[in-house]
Amino acid sequence: MPQIIDGKAISTAIKDELKKEVAENNIKATLAVIQVGNDPASTVYVGNKKKACEYIGIGSRSYELPEETTEAELLKLIDDLNRDDGINGILVQLPVPDHIDEHKIIERISPQKDVDGFSPESVGNLCIGREGFVSCTPAGIIELLKRSGISIEGRECVVIGRSNIVGKPMALLLLANNGTVTVCHSRTVNLKEICKRADILIAAVGRPRMINRDYVKEGAVVIDVGIHRMDNGKLCGDVDYDDVSDIVSAITPVPGGVGPMTIAMLMYNCVKAARQVK
Ligand code: GUN
């Protein structure tokens, strides 16, 4: 039986630590959450983020903007929130509608309030090993590994996926933790062979159950970032869990693995943002 990495329990532990810190130090944090349009998945994510704020004792202010919101209107709201001393963190739920330039929006958020860690300054700091906000999903994966007693140093880490939100910052974080890192993507030749080298395999491919035992070395640690709804209504990840579970040493389930960690690390970033202005 592999070690099942319990993201729900670990995320709860992190949220409880933050809740205690907020209460004991009388930290006043408020997160502004902006959603443009009403993509159902985004509505669920945004709702969960607001619930987590409430649990920890962080305020949240919601901006639910119509699909037709212009880029200029959204930029104006961000400018107002950047100037607002009552707001420590600003989050614009992605994706934004096609008529809005995502990069322009991300760049406009003050780096001091960039709790998603998506701004060029935050990414640059991560790249050169300076303190800053780190993208929540990859930061959560590092916490999962550390709190499960899995060491990264010197190990072969393979990341499948090169998105700005997960793949690239994941590679940088593994490198910062002294892993030996390979990043694979849709154009990678010999994907199976490269994945089979991994001591730690991070699957952020975006394709349901693509990663089966042909991609996994005996004894590897497998982290599944994907989440997909199957025709039968159940959730699955990028990894074919049942196919690999007898050869891995540790694995994250879907749901209950990486997913809850993203929100826990967002809360961590919100508390960090509030600590910085104290
Ligand atoms: N869309 C999917 N994941 C995320 C995330 O972590 N932050 C934001 N703002 N949007 C997302």
mmCIF file of C-alpha atoms in Angstrom, residues 94-258:
data_model
loop_
_atom_site.group_PDB
_atom_site.id
_atom_site.type_symbol
_atom_site.label_atom_id
_atom_site.label_comp_id
_atom_site.label_asym_id
_atom_site.label_seq_id
_atom_site.Cartn_x
_atom_site.Cartn_y
_atom_site.Cartn_z
ATOM 1 C CA LEU A 94 -8.877 33.431 -13.778
ATOM 2 C CA PRO A 95 -9.796 32.965 -16.536
ATOM 3 C CA VAL A 96 -11.143 36.435 -17.309
ATOM 4 C CA PRO A 97 -13.349 36.876 -20.422
ATOM 5 C CA ASP A 98 -11.493 36.963 -23.765
ATOM 6 C CA HIS A 99 -11.924 40.722 -24.291
ATOM 7 C CA ILE A 100 -9.782 41.376 -21.197
ATOM 8 C CA ASP A 101 -5.998 41.004 -21.343
ATOM 9 C CA GLU A 102 -5.106 38.726 -18.436
ATOM 10 C CA HIS A 103 -1.478 39.878 -18.363
ATOM 11 C CA LYS A 104 -2.468 43.534 -18.072
ATOM 12 C CA ILE A 105 -4.757 42.709 -15.151
ATOM 13 C CA ILE A 106 -2.164 40.644 -13.300
ATOM 14 C CA GLU A 107 0.510 43.307 -13.797
ATOM 15 C CA ARG A 108 -1.730 46.024 -12.403
ATOM 16 C CA ILE A 109 -2.117 44.370 -8.973
ATOM 17 C CA SER A 110 0.319 45.903 -6.514
ATOM 18 C CA PRO A 111 3.128 43.374 -5.827
ATOM 19 C CA GLN A 112 2.520 43.923 -2.069
ATOM 20 C CA LYS A 113 -1.068 42.672 -2.520
ATOM 21 C CA ASP A 114 -0.384 39.949 -5.114
ATOM 22 C CA VAL A 115 -1.506 37.004 -2.968
ATOM 23 C CA ASP A 116 -1.785 34.752 -6.047
ATOM 24 C CA GLY A 117 1.910 35.275 -6.754
ATOM 25 C CA PHE A 118 1.204 35.733 -10.475
ATOM 26 C CA SER A 119 2.774 39.163 -11.080
ATOM 27 C CA PRO A 120 6.059 39.484 -12.971
ATOM 28 C CA GLU A 121 7.671 40.807 -9.779
ATOM 29 C CA SER A 122 6.515 37.811 -7.705
ATOM 30 C CA VAL A 123 7.594 35.334 -10.390
ATOM 31 C CA GLY A 124 10.917 37.163 -10.772
ATOM 32 C CA ASN A 125 11.559 36.997 -7.024
ATOM 33 C CA LEU A 126 10.857 33.273 -7.037
ATOM 34 C CA CYS A 127 13.196 32.842 -9.990
ATOM 35 C CA ILE A 128 16.139 34.596 -8.324
ATOM 36 C CA GLY A 129 15.501 33.157 -4.866
ATOM 37 C CA ARG A 130 14.202 36.301 -3.195
ATOM 38 C CA GLU A 131 11.365 36.543 -0.701
ATOM 39 C CA GLY A 132 7.918 37.126 -2.231
ATOM 40 C CA PHE A 133 4.488 35.668 -2.851
ATOM 41 C CA VAL A 134 4.553 32.213 -4.431
ATOM 42 C CA SER A 135 1.816 30.768 -6.637
ATOM 43 C CA CYS A 136 -0.489 28.811 -4.335
ATOM 44 C CA THR A 137 -0.804 25.394 -6.014
ATOM 45 C CA PRO A 138 2.950 24.729 -6.385
ATOM 46 C CA ALA A 139 3.629 26.202 -2.923
ATOM 47 C CA GLY A 140 0.986 23.809 -1.593
ATOM 48 C CA ILE A 141 2.690 20.855 -3.271
ATOM 49 C CA ILE A 142 5.993 21.698 -1.566
ATOM 50 C CA GLU A 143 4.146 21.817 1.780
ATOM 51 C CA LEU A 144 2.504 18.453 1.034
ATOM 52 C CA LEU A 145 5.892 16.886 0.352
ATOM 53 C CA LYS A 146 7.591 18.434 3.398
ATOM 54 C CA ARG A 147 4.789 17.633 5.812
ATOM 55 C CA SER A 148 4.651 14.052 4.506
ATOM 56 C CA GLY A 149 8.349 13.567 5.228
ATOM 57 C CA ILE A 150 9.326 13.346 1.541
ATOM 58 C CA SER A 151 12.667 14.961 0.781
ATOM 59 C CA ILE A 152 13.284 16.801 -2.473
ATOM 60 C CA GLU A 153 17.022 17.426 -2.200
ATOM 61 C CA GLY A 154 19.039 15.658 -4.873
ATOM 62 C CA ARG A 155 16.071 13.764 -6.257
ATOM 63 C CA GLU A 156 14.931 13.547 -9.872
ATOM 64 C CA CYS A 157 11.795 15.666 -10.158
ATOM 65 C CA VAL A 158 9.772 15.646 -13.361
ATOM 66 C CA VAL A 159 7.030 18.216 -13.894
ATOM 67 C CA ILE A 160 4.560 17.534 -16.701
ATOM 68 C CA GLY A 161 3.054 20.891 -17.695
ATOM 69 C CA ARG A 162 4.517 24.356 -18.216
ATOM 70 C CA SER A 163 1.693 26.731 -17.250
ATOM 71 C CA ASN A 164 2.436 30.019 -15.513
ATOM 72 C CA ILE A 165 0.206 29.029 -12.583
ATOM 73 C CA VAL A 166 1.580 25.530 -11.912
ATOM 74 C CA GLY A 167 4.290 24.043 -14.132
ATOM 75 C CA LYS A 168 6.828 26.880 -14.263
ATOM 76 C CA PRO A 169 6.652 27.986 -10.614
ATOM 77 C CA MET A 170 6.620 24.303 -9.586
ATOM 78 C CA ALA A 171 9.898 23.732 -11.406
ATOM 79 C CA LEU A 172 11.435 26.814 -9.759
ATOM 80 C CA LEU A 173 10.330 25.735 -6.286
ATOM 81 C CA LEU A 174 11.656 22.207 -6.695
ATOM 82 C CA LEU A 175 14.935 23.699 -7.880
ATOM 83 C CA ALA A 176 15.007 26.050 -4.874
ATOM 84 C CA ASN A 177 14.641 22.921 -2.721
ATOM 85 C CA ASN A 178 17.651 21.352 -4.442
ATOM 86 C CA GLY A 179 15.748 18.930 -6.646
ATOM 87 C CA THR A 180 17.074 17.979 -10.074
ATOM 88 C CA VAL A 181 14.285 19.206 -12.286
ATOM 89 C CA THR A 182 12.983 18.356 -15.757
ATOM 90 C CA VAL A 183 9.954 20.127 -17.239
ATOM 91 C CA CYS A 184 7.941 18.224 -19.857
ATOM 92 C CA HIS A 185 5.071 19.455 -22.029
ATOM 93 C CA SER A 186 2.903 18.584 -25.004
ATOM 94 C CA ARG A 187 5.855 18.689 -27.437
ATOM 95 C CA THR A 188 8.163 16.554 -25.320
ATOM 96 C CA VAL A 189 9.567 13.545 -27.165
ATOM 97 C CA ASN A 190 9.926 10.331 -25.118
ATOM 98 C CA LEU A 191 7.601 11.584 -22.388
ATOM 99 C CA LYS A 192 7.144 8.126 -20.864
ATOM 100 C CA GLU A 193 10.875 7.490 -20.622
ATOM 101 C CA ILE A 194 11.536 10.859 -18.982
ATOM 102 C CA CYS A 195 8.672 10.447 -16.505
ATOM 103 C CA LYS A 196 9.937 6.974 -15.627
ATOM 104 C CA ARG A 197 13.173 8.547 -14.339
ATOM 105 C CA ALA A 198 11.293 10.590 -11.755
ATOM 106 C CA ASP A 199 11.613 10.046 -8.020
ATOM 107 C CA ILE A 200 8.967 12.765 -7.710
ATOM 108 C CA LEU A 201 6.501 13.071 -10.595
ATOM 109 C CA ILE A 202 4.204 16.105 -10.729
ATOM 110 C CA ALA A 203 1.342 15.666 -13.201
ATOM 111 C CA ALA A 204 -0.228 18.939 -14.345
ATOM 112 C CA VAL A 205 -1.174 17.857 -17.847
ATOM 113 C CA GLY A 206 -4.866 18.653 -17.907
ATOM 114 C CA ARG A 207 -5.887 15.279 -19.387
ATOM 115 C CA PRO A 208 -7.997 12.855 -17.352
ATOM 116 C CA ARG A 209 -6.102 9.738 -16.150
ATOM 117 C CA MET A 210 -3.406 10.065 -18.820
ATOM 118 C CA ILE A 211 -0.541 9.127 -16.518
ATOM 119 C CA ASN A 212 -0.666 5.367 -16.079
ATOM 120 C CA ARG A 213 1.998 2.896 -14.882
ATOM 121 C CA ASP A 214 3.911 3.227 -18.173
ATOM 122 C CA TYR A 215 5.008 6.683 -16.946
ATOM 123 C CA VAL A 216 5.842 5.791 -13.369
ATOM 124 C CA LYS A 217 8.980 4.315 -11.817
ATOM 125 C CA GLU A 218 8.586 1.745 -9.059
ATOM 126 C CA GLY A 219 8.673 3.550 -5.714
ATOM 127 C CA ALA A 220 8.074 7.039 -7.154
ATOM 128 C CA VAL A 221 6.129 9.781 -5.389
ATOM 129 C CA VAL A 222 3.264 10.927 -7.615
ATOM 130 C CA ILE A 223 1.531 14.283 -7.199
ATOM 131 C CA ASP A 224 -1.648 14.752 -9.203
ATOM 132 C CA VAL A 225 -2.612 18.364 -9.938
ATOM 133 C CA GLY A 226 -5.487 17.558 -12.330
ATOM 134 C CA ILE A 227 -9.148 17.553 -11.474
ATOM 135 C CA HIS A 228 -11.777 16.429 -13.967
ATOM 136 C CA ARG A 229 -15.428 15.457 -13.775
ATOM 137 C CA MET A 230 -16.020 12.068 -15.438
ATOM 138 C CA ASP A 231 -19.222 11.066 -17.266
ATOM 139 C CA ASN A 232 -20.351 9.134 -14.181
ATOM 140 C CA GLY A 233 -20.167 12.364 -12.139
ATOM 141 C CA LYS A 234 -17.081 11.301 -10.152
ATOM 142 C CA LEU A 235 -13.870 13.320 -10.015
ATOM 143 C CA CYS A 236 -10.540 12.056 -11.313
ATOM 144 C CA GLY A 237 -7.074 13.487 -11.802
ATOM 145 C CA ASP A 238 -4.417 13.478 -14.509
ATOM 146 C CA VAL A 239 -3.126 10.222 -13.017
ATOM 147 C CA ASP A 240 -4.777 6.834 -13.410
ATOM 148 C CA TYR A 241 -4.748 6.239 -9.665
ATOM 149 C CA ASP A 242 -5.864 2.604 -9.696
ATOM 150 C CA ASP A 243 -3.300 1.687 -12.337
ATOM 151 C CA VAL A 244 -0.295 3.193 -10.511
ATOM 152 C CA SER A 245 -1.207 2.783 -6.840
ATOM 153 C CA ASP A 246 0.554 -0.593 -6.416
ATOM 154 C CA ILE A 247 3.896 0.670 -7.748
ATOM 155 C CA VAL A 248 4.207 4.138 -6.183
ATOM 156 C CA SER A 249 5.575 4.836 -2.705
ATOM 157 C CA ALA A 250 3.279 7.824 -2.138
ATOM 158 C CA ILE A 251 0.457 9.477 -4.070
ATOM 159 C CA THR A 252 -2.076 12.284 -3.759
ATOM 160 C CA PRO A 253 -5.727 11.306 -4.207
ATOM 161 C CA VAL A 254 -8.255 13.300 -6.285
ATOM 162 C CA PRO A 255 -10.200 14.813 -4.667
ATOM 163 C CA GLY A 256 -8.496 15.510 -1.342
ATOM 164 C CA GLY A 257 -4.892 15.854 -2.492
ATOM 165 C CA VAL A 258 -3.507 18.997 -4.099
#
